[in-house]
XYZ file of C-alpha atoms in Angstrom:
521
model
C 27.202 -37.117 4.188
C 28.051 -37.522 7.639
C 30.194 -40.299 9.639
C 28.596 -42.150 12.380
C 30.759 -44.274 14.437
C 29.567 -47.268 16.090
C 30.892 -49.190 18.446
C 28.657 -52.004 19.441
C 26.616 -54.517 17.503
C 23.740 -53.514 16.060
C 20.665 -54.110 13.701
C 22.761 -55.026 10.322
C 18.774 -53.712 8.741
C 18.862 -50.295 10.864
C 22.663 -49.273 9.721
C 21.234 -50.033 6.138
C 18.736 -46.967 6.484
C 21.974 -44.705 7.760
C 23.726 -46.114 4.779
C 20.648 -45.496 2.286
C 20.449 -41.718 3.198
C 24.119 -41.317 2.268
C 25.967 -41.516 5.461
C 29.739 -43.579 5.705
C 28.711 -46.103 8.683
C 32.301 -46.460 10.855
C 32.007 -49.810 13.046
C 34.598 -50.095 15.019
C 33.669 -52.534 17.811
C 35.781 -53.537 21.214
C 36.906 -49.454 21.500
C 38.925 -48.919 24.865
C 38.484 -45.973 26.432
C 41.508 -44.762 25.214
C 40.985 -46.106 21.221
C 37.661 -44.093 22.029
C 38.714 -40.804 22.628
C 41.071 -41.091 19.021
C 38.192 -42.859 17.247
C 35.320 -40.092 18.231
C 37.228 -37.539 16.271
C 35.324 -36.243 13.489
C 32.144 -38.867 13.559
C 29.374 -36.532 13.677
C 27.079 -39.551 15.156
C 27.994 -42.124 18.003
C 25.899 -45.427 18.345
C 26.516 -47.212 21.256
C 24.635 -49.916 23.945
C 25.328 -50.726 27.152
C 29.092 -51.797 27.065
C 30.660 -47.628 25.870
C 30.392 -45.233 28.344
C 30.252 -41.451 26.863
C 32.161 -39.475 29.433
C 33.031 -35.734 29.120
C 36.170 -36.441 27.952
C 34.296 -38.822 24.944
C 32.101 -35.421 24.354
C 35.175 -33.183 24.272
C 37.137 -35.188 21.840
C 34.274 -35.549 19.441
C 34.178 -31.622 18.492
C 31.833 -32.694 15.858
C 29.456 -34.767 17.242
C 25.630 -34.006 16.550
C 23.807 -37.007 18.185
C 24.616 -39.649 20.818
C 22.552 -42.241 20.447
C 22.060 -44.883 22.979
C 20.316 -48.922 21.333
C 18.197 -49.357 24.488
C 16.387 -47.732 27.553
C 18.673 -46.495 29.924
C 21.569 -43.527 29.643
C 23.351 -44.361 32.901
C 27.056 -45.176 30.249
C 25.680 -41.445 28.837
C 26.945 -37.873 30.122
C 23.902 -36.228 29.352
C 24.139 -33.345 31.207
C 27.672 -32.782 29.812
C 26.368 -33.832 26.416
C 23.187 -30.920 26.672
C 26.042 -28.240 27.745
C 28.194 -29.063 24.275
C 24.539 -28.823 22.706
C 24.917 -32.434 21.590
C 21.470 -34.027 21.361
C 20.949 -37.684 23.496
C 18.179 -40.316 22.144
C 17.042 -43.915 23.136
C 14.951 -46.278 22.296
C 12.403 -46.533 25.093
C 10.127 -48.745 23.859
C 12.162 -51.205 22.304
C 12.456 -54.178 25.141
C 9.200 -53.406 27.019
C 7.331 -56.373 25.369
C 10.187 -58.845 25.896
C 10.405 -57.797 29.413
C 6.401 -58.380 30.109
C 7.143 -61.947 28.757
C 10.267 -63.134 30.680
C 7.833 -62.020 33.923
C 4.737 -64.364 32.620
C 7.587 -66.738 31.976
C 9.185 -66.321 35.163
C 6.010 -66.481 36.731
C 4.786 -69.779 35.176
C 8.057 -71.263 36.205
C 7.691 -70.264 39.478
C 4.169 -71.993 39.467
C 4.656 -74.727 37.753
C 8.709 -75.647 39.180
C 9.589 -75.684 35.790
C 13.693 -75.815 36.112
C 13.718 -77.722 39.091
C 12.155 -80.052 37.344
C 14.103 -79.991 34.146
C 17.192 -80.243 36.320
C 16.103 -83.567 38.641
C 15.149 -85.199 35.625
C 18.206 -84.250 33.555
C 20.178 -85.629 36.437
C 18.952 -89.203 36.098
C 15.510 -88.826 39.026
C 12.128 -88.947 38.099
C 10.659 -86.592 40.559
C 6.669 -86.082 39.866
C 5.719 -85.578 42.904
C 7.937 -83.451 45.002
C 7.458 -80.458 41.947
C 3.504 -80.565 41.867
C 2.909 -76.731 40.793
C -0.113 -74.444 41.726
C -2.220 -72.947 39.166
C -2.413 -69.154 37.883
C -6.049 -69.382 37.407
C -8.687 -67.373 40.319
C -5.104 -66.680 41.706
C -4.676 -62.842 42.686
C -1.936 -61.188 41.120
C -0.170 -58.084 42.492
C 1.966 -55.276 40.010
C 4.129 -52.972 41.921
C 4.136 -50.516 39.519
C 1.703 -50.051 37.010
C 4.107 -48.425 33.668
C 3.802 -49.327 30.412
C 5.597 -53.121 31.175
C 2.759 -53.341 34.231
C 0.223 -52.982 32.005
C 1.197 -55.742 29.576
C 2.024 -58.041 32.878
C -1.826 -57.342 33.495
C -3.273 -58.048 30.217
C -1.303 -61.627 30.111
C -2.321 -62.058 33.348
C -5.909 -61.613 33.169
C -5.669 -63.882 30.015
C -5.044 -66.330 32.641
C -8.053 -66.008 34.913
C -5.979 -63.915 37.051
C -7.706 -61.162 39.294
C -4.967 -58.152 39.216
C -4.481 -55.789 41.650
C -1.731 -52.749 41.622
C 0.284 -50.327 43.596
C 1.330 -47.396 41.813
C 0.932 -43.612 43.737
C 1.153 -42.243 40.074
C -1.283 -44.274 38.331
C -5.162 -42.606 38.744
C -7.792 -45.142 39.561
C -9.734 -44.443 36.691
C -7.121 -45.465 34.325
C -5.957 -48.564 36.363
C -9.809 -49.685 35.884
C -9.839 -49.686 32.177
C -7.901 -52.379 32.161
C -9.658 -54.044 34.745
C -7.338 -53.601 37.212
C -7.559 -52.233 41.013
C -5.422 -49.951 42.569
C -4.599 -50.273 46.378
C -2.129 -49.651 49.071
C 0.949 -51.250 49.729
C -0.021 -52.905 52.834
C -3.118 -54.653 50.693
C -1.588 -55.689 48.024
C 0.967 -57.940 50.253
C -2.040 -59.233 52.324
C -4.000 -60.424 48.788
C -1.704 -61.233 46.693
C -0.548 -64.854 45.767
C 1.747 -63.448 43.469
C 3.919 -60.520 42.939
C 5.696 -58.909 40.203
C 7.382 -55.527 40.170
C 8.182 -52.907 37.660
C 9.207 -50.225 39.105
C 12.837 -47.884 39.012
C 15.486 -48.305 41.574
C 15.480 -44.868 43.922
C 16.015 -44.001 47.089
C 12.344 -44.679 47.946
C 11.842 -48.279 46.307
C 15.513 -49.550 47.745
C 14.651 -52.459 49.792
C 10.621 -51.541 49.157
C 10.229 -55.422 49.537
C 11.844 -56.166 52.987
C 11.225 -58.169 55.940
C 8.494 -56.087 57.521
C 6.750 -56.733 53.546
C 7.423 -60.049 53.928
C 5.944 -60.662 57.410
C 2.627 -58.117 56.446
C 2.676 -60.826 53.043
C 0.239 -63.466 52.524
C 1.251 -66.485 53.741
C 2.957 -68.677 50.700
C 3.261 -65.568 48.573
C 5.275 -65.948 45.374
C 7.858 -62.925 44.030
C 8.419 -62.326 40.819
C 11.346 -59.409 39.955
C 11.895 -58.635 36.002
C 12.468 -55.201 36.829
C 15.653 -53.919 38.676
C 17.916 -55.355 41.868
C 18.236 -53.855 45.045
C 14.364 -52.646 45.260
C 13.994 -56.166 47.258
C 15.997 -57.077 50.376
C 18.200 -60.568 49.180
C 18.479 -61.677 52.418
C 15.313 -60.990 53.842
C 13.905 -62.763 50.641
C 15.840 -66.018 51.524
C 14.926 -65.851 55.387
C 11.444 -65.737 54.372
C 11.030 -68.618 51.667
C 13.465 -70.576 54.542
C 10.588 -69.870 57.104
C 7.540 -70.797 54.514
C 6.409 -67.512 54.535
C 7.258 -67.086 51.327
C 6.491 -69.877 48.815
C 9.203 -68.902 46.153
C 10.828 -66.381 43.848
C 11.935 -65.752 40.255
C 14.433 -63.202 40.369
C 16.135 -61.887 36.941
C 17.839 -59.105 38.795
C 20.293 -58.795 41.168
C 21.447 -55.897 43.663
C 25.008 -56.800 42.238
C 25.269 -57.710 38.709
C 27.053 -59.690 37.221
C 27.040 -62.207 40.711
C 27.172 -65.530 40.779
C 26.448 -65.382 44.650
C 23.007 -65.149 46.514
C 21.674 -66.610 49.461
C 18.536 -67.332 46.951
C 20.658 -69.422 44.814
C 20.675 -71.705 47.860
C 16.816 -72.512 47.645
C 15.158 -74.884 45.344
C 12.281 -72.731 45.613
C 13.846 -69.796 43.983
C 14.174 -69.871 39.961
C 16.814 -67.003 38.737
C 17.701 -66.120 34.956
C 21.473 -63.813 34.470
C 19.038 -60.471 33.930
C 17.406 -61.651 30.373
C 14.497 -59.556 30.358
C 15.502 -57.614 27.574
C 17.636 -60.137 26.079
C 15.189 -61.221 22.835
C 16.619 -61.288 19.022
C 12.979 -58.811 18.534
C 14.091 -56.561 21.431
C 17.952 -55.930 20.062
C 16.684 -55.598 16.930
C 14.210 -53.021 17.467
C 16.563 -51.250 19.574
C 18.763 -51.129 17.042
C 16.466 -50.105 14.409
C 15.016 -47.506 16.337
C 18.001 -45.863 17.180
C 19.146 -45.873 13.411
C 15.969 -44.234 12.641
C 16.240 -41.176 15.606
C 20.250 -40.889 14.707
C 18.925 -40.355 11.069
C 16.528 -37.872 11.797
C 18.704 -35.958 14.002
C 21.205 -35.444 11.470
C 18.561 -34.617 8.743
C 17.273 -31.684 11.185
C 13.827 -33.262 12.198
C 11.846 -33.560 14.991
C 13.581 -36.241 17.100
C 10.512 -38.501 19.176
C 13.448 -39.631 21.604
C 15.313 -37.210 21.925
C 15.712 -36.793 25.981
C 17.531 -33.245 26.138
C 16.812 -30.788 23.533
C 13.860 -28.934 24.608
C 15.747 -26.645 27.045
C 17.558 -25.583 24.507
C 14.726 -24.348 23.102
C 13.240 -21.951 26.091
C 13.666 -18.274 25.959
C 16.599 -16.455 28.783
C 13.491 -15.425 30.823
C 12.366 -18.808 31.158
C 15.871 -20.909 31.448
C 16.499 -20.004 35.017
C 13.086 -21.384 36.186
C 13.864 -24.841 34.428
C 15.942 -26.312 37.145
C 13.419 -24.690 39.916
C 10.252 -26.298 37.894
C 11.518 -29.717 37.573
C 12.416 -30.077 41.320
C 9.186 -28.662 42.487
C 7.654 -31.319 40.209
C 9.665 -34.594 42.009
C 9.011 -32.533 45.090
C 4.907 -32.244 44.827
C 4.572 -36.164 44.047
C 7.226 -36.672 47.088
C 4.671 -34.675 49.691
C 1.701 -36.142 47.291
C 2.701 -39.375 47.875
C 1.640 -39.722 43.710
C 0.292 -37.566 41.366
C -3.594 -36.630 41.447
C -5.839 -36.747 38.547
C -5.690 -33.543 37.911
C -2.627 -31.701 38.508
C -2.772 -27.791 38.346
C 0.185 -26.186 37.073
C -0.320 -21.986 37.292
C 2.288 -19.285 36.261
C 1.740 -15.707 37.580
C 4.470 -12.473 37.134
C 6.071 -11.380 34.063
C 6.821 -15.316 32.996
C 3.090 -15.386 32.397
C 3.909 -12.980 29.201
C 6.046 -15.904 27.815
C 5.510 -19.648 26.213
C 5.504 -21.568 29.444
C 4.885 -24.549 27.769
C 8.388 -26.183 27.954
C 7.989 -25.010 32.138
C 5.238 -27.404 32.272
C 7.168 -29.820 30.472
C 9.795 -29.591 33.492
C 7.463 -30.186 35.708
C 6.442 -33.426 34.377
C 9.791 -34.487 33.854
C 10.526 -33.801 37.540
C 7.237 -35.759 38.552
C 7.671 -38.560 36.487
C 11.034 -39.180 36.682
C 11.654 -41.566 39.898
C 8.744 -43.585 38.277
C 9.147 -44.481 34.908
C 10.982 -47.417 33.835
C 12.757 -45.231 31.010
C 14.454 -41.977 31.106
C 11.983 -38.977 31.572
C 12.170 -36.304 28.745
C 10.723 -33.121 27.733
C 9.013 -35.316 24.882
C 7.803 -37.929 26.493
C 6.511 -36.224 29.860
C 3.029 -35.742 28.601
C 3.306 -39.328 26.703
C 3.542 -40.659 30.893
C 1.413 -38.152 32.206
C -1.632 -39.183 30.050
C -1.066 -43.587 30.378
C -1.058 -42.832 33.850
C -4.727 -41.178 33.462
C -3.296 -37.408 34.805
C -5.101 -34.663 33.249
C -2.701 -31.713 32.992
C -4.092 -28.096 32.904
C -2.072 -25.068 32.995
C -2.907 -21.210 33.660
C -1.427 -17.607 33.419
C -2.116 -14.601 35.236
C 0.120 -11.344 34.649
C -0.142 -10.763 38.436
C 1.584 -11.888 40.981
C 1.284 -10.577 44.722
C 4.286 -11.431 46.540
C 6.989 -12.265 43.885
C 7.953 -11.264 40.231
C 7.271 -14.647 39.052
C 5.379 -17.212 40.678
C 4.972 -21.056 39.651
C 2.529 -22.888 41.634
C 1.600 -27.043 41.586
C -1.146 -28.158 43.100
C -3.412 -31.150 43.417
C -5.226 -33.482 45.645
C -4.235 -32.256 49.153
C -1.108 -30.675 48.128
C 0.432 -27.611 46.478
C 3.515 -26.228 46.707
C 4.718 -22.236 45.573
C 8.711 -21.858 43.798
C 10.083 -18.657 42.272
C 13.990 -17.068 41.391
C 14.867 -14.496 43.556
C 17.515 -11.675 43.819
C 19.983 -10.669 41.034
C 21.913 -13.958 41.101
C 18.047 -15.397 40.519
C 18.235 -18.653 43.131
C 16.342 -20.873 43.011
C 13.720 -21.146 46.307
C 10.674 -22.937 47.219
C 8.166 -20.053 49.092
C 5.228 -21.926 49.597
C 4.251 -25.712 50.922
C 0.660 -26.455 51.229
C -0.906 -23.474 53.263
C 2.321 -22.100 54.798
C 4.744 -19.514 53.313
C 8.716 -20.968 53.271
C 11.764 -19.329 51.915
C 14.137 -22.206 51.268
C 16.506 -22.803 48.151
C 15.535 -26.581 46.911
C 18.333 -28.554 47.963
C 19.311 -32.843 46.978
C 18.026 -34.294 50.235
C 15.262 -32.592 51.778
C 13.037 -33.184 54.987
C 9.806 -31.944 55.308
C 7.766 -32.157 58.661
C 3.953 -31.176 59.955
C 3.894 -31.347 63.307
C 2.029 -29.758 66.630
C 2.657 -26.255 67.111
C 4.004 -26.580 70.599
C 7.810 -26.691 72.718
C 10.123 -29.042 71.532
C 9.360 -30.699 68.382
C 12.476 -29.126 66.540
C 14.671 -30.377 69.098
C 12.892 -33.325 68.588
C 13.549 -33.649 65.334
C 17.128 -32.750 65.129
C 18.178 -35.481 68.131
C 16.898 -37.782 65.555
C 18.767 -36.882 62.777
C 21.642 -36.126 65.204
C 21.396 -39.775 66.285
C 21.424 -41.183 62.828
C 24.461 -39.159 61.838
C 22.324 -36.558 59.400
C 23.704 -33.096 59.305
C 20.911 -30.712 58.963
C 22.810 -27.939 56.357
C 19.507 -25.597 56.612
C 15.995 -25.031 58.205
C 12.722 -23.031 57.912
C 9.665 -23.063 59.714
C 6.520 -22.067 57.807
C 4.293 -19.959 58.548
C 0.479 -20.963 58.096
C -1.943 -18.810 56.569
C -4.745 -20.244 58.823
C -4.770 -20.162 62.546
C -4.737 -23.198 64.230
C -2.863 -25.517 61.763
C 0.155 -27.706 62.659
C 3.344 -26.276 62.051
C 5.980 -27.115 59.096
C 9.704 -27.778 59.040
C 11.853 -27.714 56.168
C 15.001 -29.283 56.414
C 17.838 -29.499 53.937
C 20.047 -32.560 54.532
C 23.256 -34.270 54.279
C 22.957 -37.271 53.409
C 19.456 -38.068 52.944
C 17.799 -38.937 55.602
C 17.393 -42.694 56.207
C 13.838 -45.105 55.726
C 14.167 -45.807 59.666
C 14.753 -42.848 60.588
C 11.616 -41.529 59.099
C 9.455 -44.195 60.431
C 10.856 -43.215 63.357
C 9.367 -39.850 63.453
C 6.187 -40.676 61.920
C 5.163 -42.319 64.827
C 6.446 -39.609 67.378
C 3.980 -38.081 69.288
C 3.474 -34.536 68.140
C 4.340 -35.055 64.428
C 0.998 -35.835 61.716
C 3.438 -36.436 58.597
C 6.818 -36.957 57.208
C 8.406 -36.999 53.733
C 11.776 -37.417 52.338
C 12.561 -36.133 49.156
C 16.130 -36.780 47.682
């Protein structure tokens, strides 16, 4: 029998199942930190939502804990990394709000068509206003998904119940799969100009802050309608609200906010705009089911099983030849689909060197985690990697070779226009990427990282570091590649501190002399 503390409401019929199997269920709900620290003494399981946060000094005290298990999607309250050094596992319950979510968006969206609380609210306040809310109809009405996950694709399916035609903007999502569902996969640029509707689902990053802006807004079709169930901050608030004031934009439904809890917005100002206090999740169904589900892995975890959602066990599981190329697998990974722009359809994954005489399964594994993990709208894992790889329509193949030319141990990605070479080197075994697309580098992957093709000819390094001299970005290291083929352009790779900024990147791209430009942080 083991004791599993929790210390937020949960399924009453998912603690049963604990209790069943013979385990003392502690609830002890309203913890400070403090009470915390005291209370996680001796519970070999900790249940928790949103409201605990599991710090090191949580995962210290609890000298027994097994399992941290987490009633919902994300694991930002969660110390996982400290968690996976104690060797104490982490699980969620990814797939618990995903349907609620898709239905607060066709709610939001029909209430954004139809002025649905305006409405409610005039008439509430003593005036009969039937003509000032006439709606428009979803029917033969294009609607555009930024970001086509697992909550995209439900959007779609509602939608096209509708008599919508859908159209999408994901880099990671393959055309082929977008197109069983009857959906079309274009640019950025296109979506705004078709679309009379928008709803995103897509992670907050570095890349999708502010991916809605004022230069979106102005490329938009005029009288566009926004719809955001997914997370604040990827959508400029103010730029929003300057738009809908000028007509370009014809409204917004916005659940999420780039401050939360607020109860300030220049949108709240607007009778076009309809806004909910971030209920996407926030169903009976969904908190049950999170609950549930998270009674279920916490069980399993403490009978010994195979944990579905477990997000960071695997490593544990590598051999010491493989560990050190974990870390170096998983960046190269986030870095391929960062110079990919997405992931290809096929995405070649090779292993050459003495690692080749080893299971390089989990390696692959890392690499999916590290491609998939700015995109997904729930934590990436070594278990569910291939799960997002294959709804996204990527086909995964892997190869060995016992020979490697240049290096001990070589790991290569490559697909589409794009590959890029990684390896440990030296008895300390650092980490360093050798190889980007056709031209051999020697530079230890770093958190913010520039990479730039440009003309082989005077001046364009100089170029580049005014730039990021100007914008106050420190460049901490550089290497120019050398191309295996005559005549190709020339590559920089910068590591930088900070990251470099969206404008500043623009700026370059459309600098004479330099062909491409990609941030990766």
């Amino acid at each position: 029998m083991a004791r599993i503390l929790v210390t937020e409401e949960i399924a009453d019929n998912g603690l049963q199942k604990l209790r069943d199997a013979g385990h003392d269920v502690d609830i002890q709900l309203g913890l400070s930190p403090e009470e915390l620290l005291g209370a996680v003494k001796g519970a070999h399981a900790l249940i928790i939502r949103s409201a605990t946060t599991v710090t090191r000094e949580v995962l210290e005290a609890g000298t027994d804990l097994v399992v941290v298990g987490r009633a919902g999607i994300g694991l930002d309250n969660v110390d996982t990394e400290a968690a996976t050094e104690r060797g104490v596992m982490v699980v969620n319950a990814p797939q618990s709000n995903t349907l609620s979510t898709a239905e607060h968006t066709m709610a939001m969206l029909l209430a954004q068509a139809r002025n649905i609380p305006q409405a409610s609210a005039a008439l509430k306040a003593g005036r009969w206003e039937r003509s000032k809310w006439t709606g428009v109809e979803l029917a033969d009405k294009t609607l555009g998904i930024i970001g086509f996950g697992r909550i995209g694709t439900l959007v779609a399916q509602r939608a096209n119940a509708f008599g919508m035609k859908v159209i999408a903007y994901d880099p990671y999502v393959t055309d082929e799969r977008a197109r069983r569902v009857g959906v079309e996969v274009v640019d950025l640029d296109t979506l705004a100009a078709r679309s009379d509707f928008i709803t995103l689902h897509l992670v907050k990053t570095p890349e999708t802050v502010n991916l809605l802006n004022a230069d979106f807004f102005a490329k938009a079709k005029t009288g566009i309608r926004v719809v955001n169930v997914a997370r604040g901050g990827v959508i400029d608030e103010d730029a929003l609200a300057d738009a809908i004031r000028s007509g370009q934009v014809g409204g917004a439904s916005i659940d999420v906010f780039a401050s939360e809890p607020t109860t300030e917005s220049p949108l709240f100002e607007l009778d076009q705009v309809v806004v909910t206090p971030h209920l996407g999740a926030s169903t009976h169904e969904a908190q049950d089911k999170a609950g549930v589900t998270i009674a279920e892995m916490v069980g399993l975890a403490m009978a010994g099983d195979f944990v579905p959602y477990a997000v960071n066990v695997a490593a544990a599981e590598a051999s010491e030849t493989i560990k050190p190329f974990l870390p170096l697998a998983e960046r190269m990974g986030a870095m391929f689909t960062a110079m990919s722009e997405g992931v290809p359809e096929v995405l070649e994954i090779s292993y050459a060197g003495e690692i080749a005489d080893y299971d390089t399964r989990i390696l692959t594994l890392s690499v999916l985690k590290g491609a998939f993990g700015k995109v997904s709208e729930e934590p990436v894992s070594y278990v569910n990697a291939p799960m997002l790889a294959k709804e996204r329509g990527v086909e995964v193949r892997d190869t060995t070779s016992s020979t490697s030319h240049d290096y001990v141990n070589l790991i290569t990605i490559s697909g589409g226009h794009h590959s890029i070479g990684g390896s440990v080197v030296g008895a300390r075994q650092e980490p360093a990427i050798v190889a980007i697309d056709d031209h051999t580098v020697d530079v230890p992957p770093a958190e913010h990282m520039l990479i730039v093709r440009n003309d082989d000819r005077p001046g364009m390094i100089a170029t580049v570091a005014q730039a990021l001299a100007d914008a106050g970005v420190n460049i901490d290291d550089m290497h120019l590649g050398r191309s295996t083929q005559s005549g190709d352009a020339s590559l920089m790779v910068l590591a930088t501190s900070p990251a470099v900024p969206r404008e500043v990147a623009d700026a370059l791209r459309t600098t004479d002399g330099i062909s491409t430009v990609h941030v990766l942080s």
